[in-house]
Coordinates of C-alpha atoms in Angstrom, one line a residue:
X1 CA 0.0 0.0 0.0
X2 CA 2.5 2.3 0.8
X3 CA 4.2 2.0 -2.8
X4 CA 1.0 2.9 -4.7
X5 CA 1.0 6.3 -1.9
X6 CA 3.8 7.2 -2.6
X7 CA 3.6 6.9 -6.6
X8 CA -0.1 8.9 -6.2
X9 CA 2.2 11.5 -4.1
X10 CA 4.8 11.4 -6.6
X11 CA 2.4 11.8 -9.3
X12 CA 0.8 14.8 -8.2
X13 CA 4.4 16.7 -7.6
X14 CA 5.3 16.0 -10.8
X15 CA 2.4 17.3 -12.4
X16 CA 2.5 20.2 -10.2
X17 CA 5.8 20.7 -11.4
X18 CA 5.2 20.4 -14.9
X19 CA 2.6 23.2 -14.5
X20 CA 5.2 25.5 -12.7
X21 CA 7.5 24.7 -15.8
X22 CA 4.5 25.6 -18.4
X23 CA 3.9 28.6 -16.8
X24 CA 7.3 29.7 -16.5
X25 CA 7.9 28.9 -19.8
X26 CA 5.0 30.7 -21.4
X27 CA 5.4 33.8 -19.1
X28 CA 9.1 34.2 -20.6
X29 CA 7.7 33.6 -24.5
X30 CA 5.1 36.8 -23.5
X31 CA 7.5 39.2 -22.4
X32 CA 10.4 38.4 -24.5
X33 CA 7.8 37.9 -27.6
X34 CA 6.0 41.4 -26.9
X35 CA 9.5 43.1 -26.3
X36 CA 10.5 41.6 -29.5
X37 CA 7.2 43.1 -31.4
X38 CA 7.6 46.4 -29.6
X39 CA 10.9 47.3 -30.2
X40 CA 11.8 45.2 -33.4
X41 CA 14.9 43.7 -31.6
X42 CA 16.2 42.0 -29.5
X43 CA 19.8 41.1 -27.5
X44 CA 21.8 37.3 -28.6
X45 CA 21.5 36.8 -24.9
X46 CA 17.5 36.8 -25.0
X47 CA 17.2 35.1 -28.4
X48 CA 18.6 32.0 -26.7
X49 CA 16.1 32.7 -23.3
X50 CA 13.6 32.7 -25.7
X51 CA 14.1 29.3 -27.9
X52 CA 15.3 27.7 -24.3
X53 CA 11.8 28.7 -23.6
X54 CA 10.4 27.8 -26.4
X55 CA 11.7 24.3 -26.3
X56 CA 11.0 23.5 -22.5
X57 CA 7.7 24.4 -23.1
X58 CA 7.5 21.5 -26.2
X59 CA 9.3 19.4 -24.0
X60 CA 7.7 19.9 -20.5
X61 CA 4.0 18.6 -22.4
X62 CA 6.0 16.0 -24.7
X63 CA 6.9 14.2 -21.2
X64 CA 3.7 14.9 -19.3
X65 CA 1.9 13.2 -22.2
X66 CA 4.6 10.4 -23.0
X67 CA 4.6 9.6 -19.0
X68 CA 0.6 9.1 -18.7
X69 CA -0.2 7.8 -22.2
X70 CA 2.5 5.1 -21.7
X71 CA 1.7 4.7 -17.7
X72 CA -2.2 4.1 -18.5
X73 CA -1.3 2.5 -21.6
X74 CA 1.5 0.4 -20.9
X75 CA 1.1 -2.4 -24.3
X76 CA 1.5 0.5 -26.6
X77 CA 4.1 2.4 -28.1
X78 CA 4.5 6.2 -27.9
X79 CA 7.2 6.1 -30.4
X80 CA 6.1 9.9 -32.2
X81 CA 5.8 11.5 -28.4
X82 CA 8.8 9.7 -27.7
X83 CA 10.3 11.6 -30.7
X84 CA 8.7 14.5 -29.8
X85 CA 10.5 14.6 -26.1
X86 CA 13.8 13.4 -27.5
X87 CA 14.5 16.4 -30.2
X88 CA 13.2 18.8 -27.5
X89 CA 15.9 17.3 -24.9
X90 CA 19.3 16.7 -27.4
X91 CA 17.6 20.7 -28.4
X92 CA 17.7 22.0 -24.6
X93 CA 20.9 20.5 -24.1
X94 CA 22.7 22.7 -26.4
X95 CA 20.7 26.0 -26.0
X96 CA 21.9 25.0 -22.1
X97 CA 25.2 24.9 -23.6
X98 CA 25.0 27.8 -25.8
X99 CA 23.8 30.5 -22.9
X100 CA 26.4 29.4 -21.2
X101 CA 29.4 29.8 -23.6
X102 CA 28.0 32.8 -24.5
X103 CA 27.9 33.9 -20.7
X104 CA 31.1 32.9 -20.1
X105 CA 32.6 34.7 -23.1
X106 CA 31.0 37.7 -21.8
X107 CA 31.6 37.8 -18.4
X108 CA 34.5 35.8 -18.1
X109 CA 37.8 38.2 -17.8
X110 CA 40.3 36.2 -19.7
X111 CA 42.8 37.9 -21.6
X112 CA 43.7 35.1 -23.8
X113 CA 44.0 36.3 -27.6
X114 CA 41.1 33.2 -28.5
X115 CA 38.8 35.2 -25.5
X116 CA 39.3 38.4 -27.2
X117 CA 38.2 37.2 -30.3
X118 CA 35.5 35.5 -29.1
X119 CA 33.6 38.0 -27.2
X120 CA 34.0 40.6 -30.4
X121 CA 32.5 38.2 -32.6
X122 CA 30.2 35.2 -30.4
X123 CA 27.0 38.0 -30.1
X124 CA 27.0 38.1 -34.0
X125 CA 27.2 34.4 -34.6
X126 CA 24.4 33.6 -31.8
X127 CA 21.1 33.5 -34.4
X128 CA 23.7 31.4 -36.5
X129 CA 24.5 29.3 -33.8
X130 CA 20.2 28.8 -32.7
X131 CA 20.1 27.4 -36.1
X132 CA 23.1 25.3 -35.9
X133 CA 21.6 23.9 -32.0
X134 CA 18.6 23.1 -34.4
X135 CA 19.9 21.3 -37.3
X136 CA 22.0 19.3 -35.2
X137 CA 18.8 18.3 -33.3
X138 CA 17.2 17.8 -36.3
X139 CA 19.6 15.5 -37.8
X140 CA 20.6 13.5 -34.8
X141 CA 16.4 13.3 -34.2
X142 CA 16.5 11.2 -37.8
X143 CA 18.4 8.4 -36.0
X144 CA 15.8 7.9 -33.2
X145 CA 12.8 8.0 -35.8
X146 CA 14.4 5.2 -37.6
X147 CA 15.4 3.1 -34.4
X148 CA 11.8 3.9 -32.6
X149 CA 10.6 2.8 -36.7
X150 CA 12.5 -0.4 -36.7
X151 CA 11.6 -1.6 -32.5
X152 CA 7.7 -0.9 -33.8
X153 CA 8.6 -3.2 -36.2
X154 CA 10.3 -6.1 -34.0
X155 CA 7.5 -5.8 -31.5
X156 CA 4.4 -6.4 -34.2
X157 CA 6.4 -9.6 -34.9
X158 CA 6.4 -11.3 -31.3
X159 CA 3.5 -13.0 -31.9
X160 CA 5.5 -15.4 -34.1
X161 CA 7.3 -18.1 -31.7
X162 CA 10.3 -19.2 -34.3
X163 CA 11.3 -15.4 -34.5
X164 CA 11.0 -14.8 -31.0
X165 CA 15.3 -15.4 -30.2
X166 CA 16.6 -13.3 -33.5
X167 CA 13.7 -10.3 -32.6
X168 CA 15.6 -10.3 -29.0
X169 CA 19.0 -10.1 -30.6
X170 CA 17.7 -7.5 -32.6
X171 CA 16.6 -5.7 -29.8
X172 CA 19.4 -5.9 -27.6
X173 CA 21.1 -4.1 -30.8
X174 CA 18.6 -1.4 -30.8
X175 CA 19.3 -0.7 -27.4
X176 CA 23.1 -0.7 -27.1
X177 CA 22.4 1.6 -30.1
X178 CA 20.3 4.0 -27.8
X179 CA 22.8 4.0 -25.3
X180 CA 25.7 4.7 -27.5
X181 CA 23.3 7.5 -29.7
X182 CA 22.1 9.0 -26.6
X183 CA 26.2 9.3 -24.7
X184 CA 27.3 10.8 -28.3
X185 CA 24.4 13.5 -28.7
X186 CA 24.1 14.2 -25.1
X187 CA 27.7 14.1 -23.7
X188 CA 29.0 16.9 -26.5
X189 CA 26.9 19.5 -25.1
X190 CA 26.6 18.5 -22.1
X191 CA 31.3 18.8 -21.7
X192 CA 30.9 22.6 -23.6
X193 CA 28.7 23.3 -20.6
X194 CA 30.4 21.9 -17.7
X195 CA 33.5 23.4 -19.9
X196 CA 31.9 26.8 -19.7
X197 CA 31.0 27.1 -16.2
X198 CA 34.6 25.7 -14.8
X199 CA 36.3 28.5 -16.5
X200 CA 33.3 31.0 -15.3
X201 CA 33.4 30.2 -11.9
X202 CA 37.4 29.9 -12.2
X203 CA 37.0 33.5 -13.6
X204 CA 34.4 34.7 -10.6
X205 CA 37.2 33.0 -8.1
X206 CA 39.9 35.1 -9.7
X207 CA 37.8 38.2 -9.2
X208 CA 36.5 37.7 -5.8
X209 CA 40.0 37.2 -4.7
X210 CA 41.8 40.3 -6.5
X211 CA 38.8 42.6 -5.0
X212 CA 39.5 40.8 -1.1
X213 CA 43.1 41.6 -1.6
X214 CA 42.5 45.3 -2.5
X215 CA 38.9 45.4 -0.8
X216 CA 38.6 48.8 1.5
X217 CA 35.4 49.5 4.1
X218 CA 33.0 48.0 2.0
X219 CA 34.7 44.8 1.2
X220 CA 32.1 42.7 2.0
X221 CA 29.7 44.0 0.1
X222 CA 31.9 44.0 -2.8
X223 CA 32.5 40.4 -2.7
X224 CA 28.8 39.9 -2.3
X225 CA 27.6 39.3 -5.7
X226 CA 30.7 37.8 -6.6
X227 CA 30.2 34.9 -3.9
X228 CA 26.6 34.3 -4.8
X229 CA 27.3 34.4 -8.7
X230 CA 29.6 31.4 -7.3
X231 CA 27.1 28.9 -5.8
X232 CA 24.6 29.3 -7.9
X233 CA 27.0 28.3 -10.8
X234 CA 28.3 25.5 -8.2
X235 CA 24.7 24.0 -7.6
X236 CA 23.6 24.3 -10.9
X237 CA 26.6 22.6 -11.6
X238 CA 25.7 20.2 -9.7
X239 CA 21.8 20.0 -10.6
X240 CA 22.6 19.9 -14.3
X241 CA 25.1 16.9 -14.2
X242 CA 22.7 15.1 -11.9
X243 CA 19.7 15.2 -14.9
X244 CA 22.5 14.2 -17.5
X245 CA 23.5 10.8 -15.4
X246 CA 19.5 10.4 -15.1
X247 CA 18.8 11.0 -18.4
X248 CA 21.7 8.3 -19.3
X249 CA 20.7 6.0 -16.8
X250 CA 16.9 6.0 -17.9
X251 CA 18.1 5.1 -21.6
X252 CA 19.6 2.2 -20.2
X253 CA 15.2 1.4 -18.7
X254 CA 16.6 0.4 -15.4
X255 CA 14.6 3.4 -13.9
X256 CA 12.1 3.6 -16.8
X257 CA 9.6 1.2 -16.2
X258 CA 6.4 3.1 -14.2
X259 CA 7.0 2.5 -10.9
X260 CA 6.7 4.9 -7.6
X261 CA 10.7 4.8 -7.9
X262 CA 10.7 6.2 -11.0
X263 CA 7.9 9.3 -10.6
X264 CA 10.2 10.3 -7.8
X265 CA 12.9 11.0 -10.0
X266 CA 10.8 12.8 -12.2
X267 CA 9.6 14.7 -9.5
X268 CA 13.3 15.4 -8.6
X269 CA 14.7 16.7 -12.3
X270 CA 11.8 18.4 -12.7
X271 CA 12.2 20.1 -9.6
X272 CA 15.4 21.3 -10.2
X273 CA 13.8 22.6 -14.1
X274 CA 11.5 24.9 -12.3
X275 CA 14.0 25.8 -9.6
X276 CA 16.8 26.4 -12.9
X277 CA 14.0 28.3 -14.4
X278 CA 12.6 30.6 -11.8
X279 CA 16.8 31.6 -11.4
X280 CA 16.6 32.6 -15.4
X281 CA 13.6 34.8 -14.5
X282 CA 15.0 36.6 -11.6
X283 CA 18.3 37.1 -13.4
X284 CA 16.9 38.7 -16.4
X285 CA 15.6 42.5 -14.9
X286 CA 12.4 42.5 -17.7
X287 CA 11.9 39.0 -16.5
X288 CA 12.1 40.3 -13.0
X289 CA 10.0 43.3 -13.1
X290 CA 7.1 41.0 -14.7
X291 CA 7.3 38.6 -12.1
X292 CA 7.0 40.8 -9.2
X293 CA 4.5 42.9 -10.8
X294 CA 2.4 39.8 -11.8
X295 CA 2.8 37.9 -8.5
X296 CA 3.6 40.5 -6.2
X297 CA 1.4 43.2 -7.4
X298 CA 5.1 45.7 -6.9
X299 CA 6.0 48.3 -9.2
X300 CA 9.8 48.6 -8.4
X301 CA 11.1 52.2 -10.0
X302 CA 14.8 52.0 -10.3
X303 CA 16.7 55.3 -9.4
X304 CA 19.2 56.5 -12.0
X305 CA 22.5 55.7 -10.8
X306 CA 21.6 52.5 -8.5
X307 CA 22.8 50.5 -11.0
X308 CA 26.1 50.5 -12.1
X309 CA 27.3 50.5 -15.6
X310 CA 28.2 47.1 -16.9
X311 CA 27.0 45.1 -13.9
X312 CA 24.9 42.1 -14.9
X313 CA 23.2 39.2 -13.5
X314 CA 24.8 35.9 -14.3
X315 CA 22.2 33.6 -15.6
X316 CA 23.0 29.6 -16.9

């Protein structure tokens, strides 16, 4: 009894979840989208907010209907969801990746030569390097139609006993093939961002200890930001590699069959999603505004001068 409580309890945080997601998600299209139509432009930086929105949003309702189609319906095959959820996760990978090379490219004070050049020219190529993230979604997505096409295939011809040993062997194959396809199309993106935030924290360290080695009265409140930039980057750090390894380990279906085990990790990664996105939100100042405005009815006026030039929040 205490199994089927706990998967009804895991259930319901999920889907909770999943509706903080959609709602974060949608909430960053507006105001990005209408800033976009009002002004007729918009920065690299919020290009990739956007399609990161854009995709969790496909991807958050690709897995809500994927888990409960194939949880109610567990002798079918939800190979075009399936599809669905996969190009919207290899896609969110790398616009992960992306923010974050560009944010350390930015922020990052490197002198190195290859630094220099890449913060003069990494804002131009960002709308070319959305449509890169996409195309190499798209063609890696091909692989996983064909393999979902061909295990469609192999399960319709169960029913006939003298096959039943070479179907087995076949889809053994298929899934060593998943494994391997999903460690080559996930792992890439996933070493530019772990990449990118060691050398931005390893930046922020650098920083933090050149302004406590010249720091005056204030020194604490100069270090401030600094410090926090730093565990956030740490945890998120930490978060991020945690829904890799899951992600890895559910392709291997030792967590993916629907059992209370595995609603509590979704409940977990998807925690960490809403957590991941309500820090993009409060790091953005539109983003900010509309969220206390919306939620907290507070119209917060910012005096010229309180801001300094230059300073920004660090968002991954």
């Amino acid at each position: 009894m205490i199994p089927v409580q706990l998967t009804v309890f895991c259930i319901v945080i999920y889907v909770l979840e999943s509706l903080a997601i959609i709602v974060q998600s949608s909430l960053i299209v507006a105001v990005l989208g209408r800033e976009w139509v009002q002004v007729k432009r918009m920065s690299p930086v919020e290009m990739i907010l956007l399609s990161l929105s854009s995709c969790r949003f496909c991807l958050q309702w690709s897995s809500v209907l994927y888990n409960f189609c194939s949880y109610f319906n567990p002798d079918w095959v939800f190979w075009y969801i399936g599809i669905i959820w996969e190009f919207t996760n290899t896609l969110s990978f790398w616009l992960t990746s992306l923010l974050t090379i560009v944010y350390c490219v930015k922020i990052s004070s490197f002198t190195h030569p290859v630094f220099l050049w890449l913060r003069w020219r990494i804002l131009r190529l960002v709308p070319r390097l959305l449509l890169g993230c996409l195309l190499t979604s798209c063609v890696t997505i091909i692989f996983s139609a064909i393999r979902n096409h061909i295990n469609v295939k192999l399960m319709s011809m169960k029913h006939f006993p003298r096959n039943n040993t070479v179907i087995e062997k076949l889809q053994t194959v298929l899934q060593n093939f998943l494994l391997s396809q999903q460690l080559v199309v996930l792992t890439i993106p996933f070493l530019l961002f772990v990449a990118s935030t060691i050398m931005l924290i390893s930046s922020l360290s650098q920083h933090m200890g050149q302004m406590q080695h010249h720091r005056t009265g204030d020194g604490n409140l100069s270090t401030k930001a600094p410090s926090t930039a730093l565990r956030s980057l740490a945890v998120f750090l930490v978060f991020f590699t945690s829904y890799f390894l899951t992600i890895l380990v559910s392709a291997i279906n030792s967590l993916y069959e629907k059992t209370y085990w595995f609603w509590m990790w979704e409940s977990i990664i998807y925690a960490i999603v809403s957590v991941h996105f309500t820090s993009l939100m409060l790091s953005n100042p539109k983003l900010k505004k509309v969220l206390k405005v919306r939620c907290w009815g507070q119209r917060m006026p910012e005096a010229p001068g309180t801001r300094p030039p230059g300073q920004m929040g660090v968002c991954i």
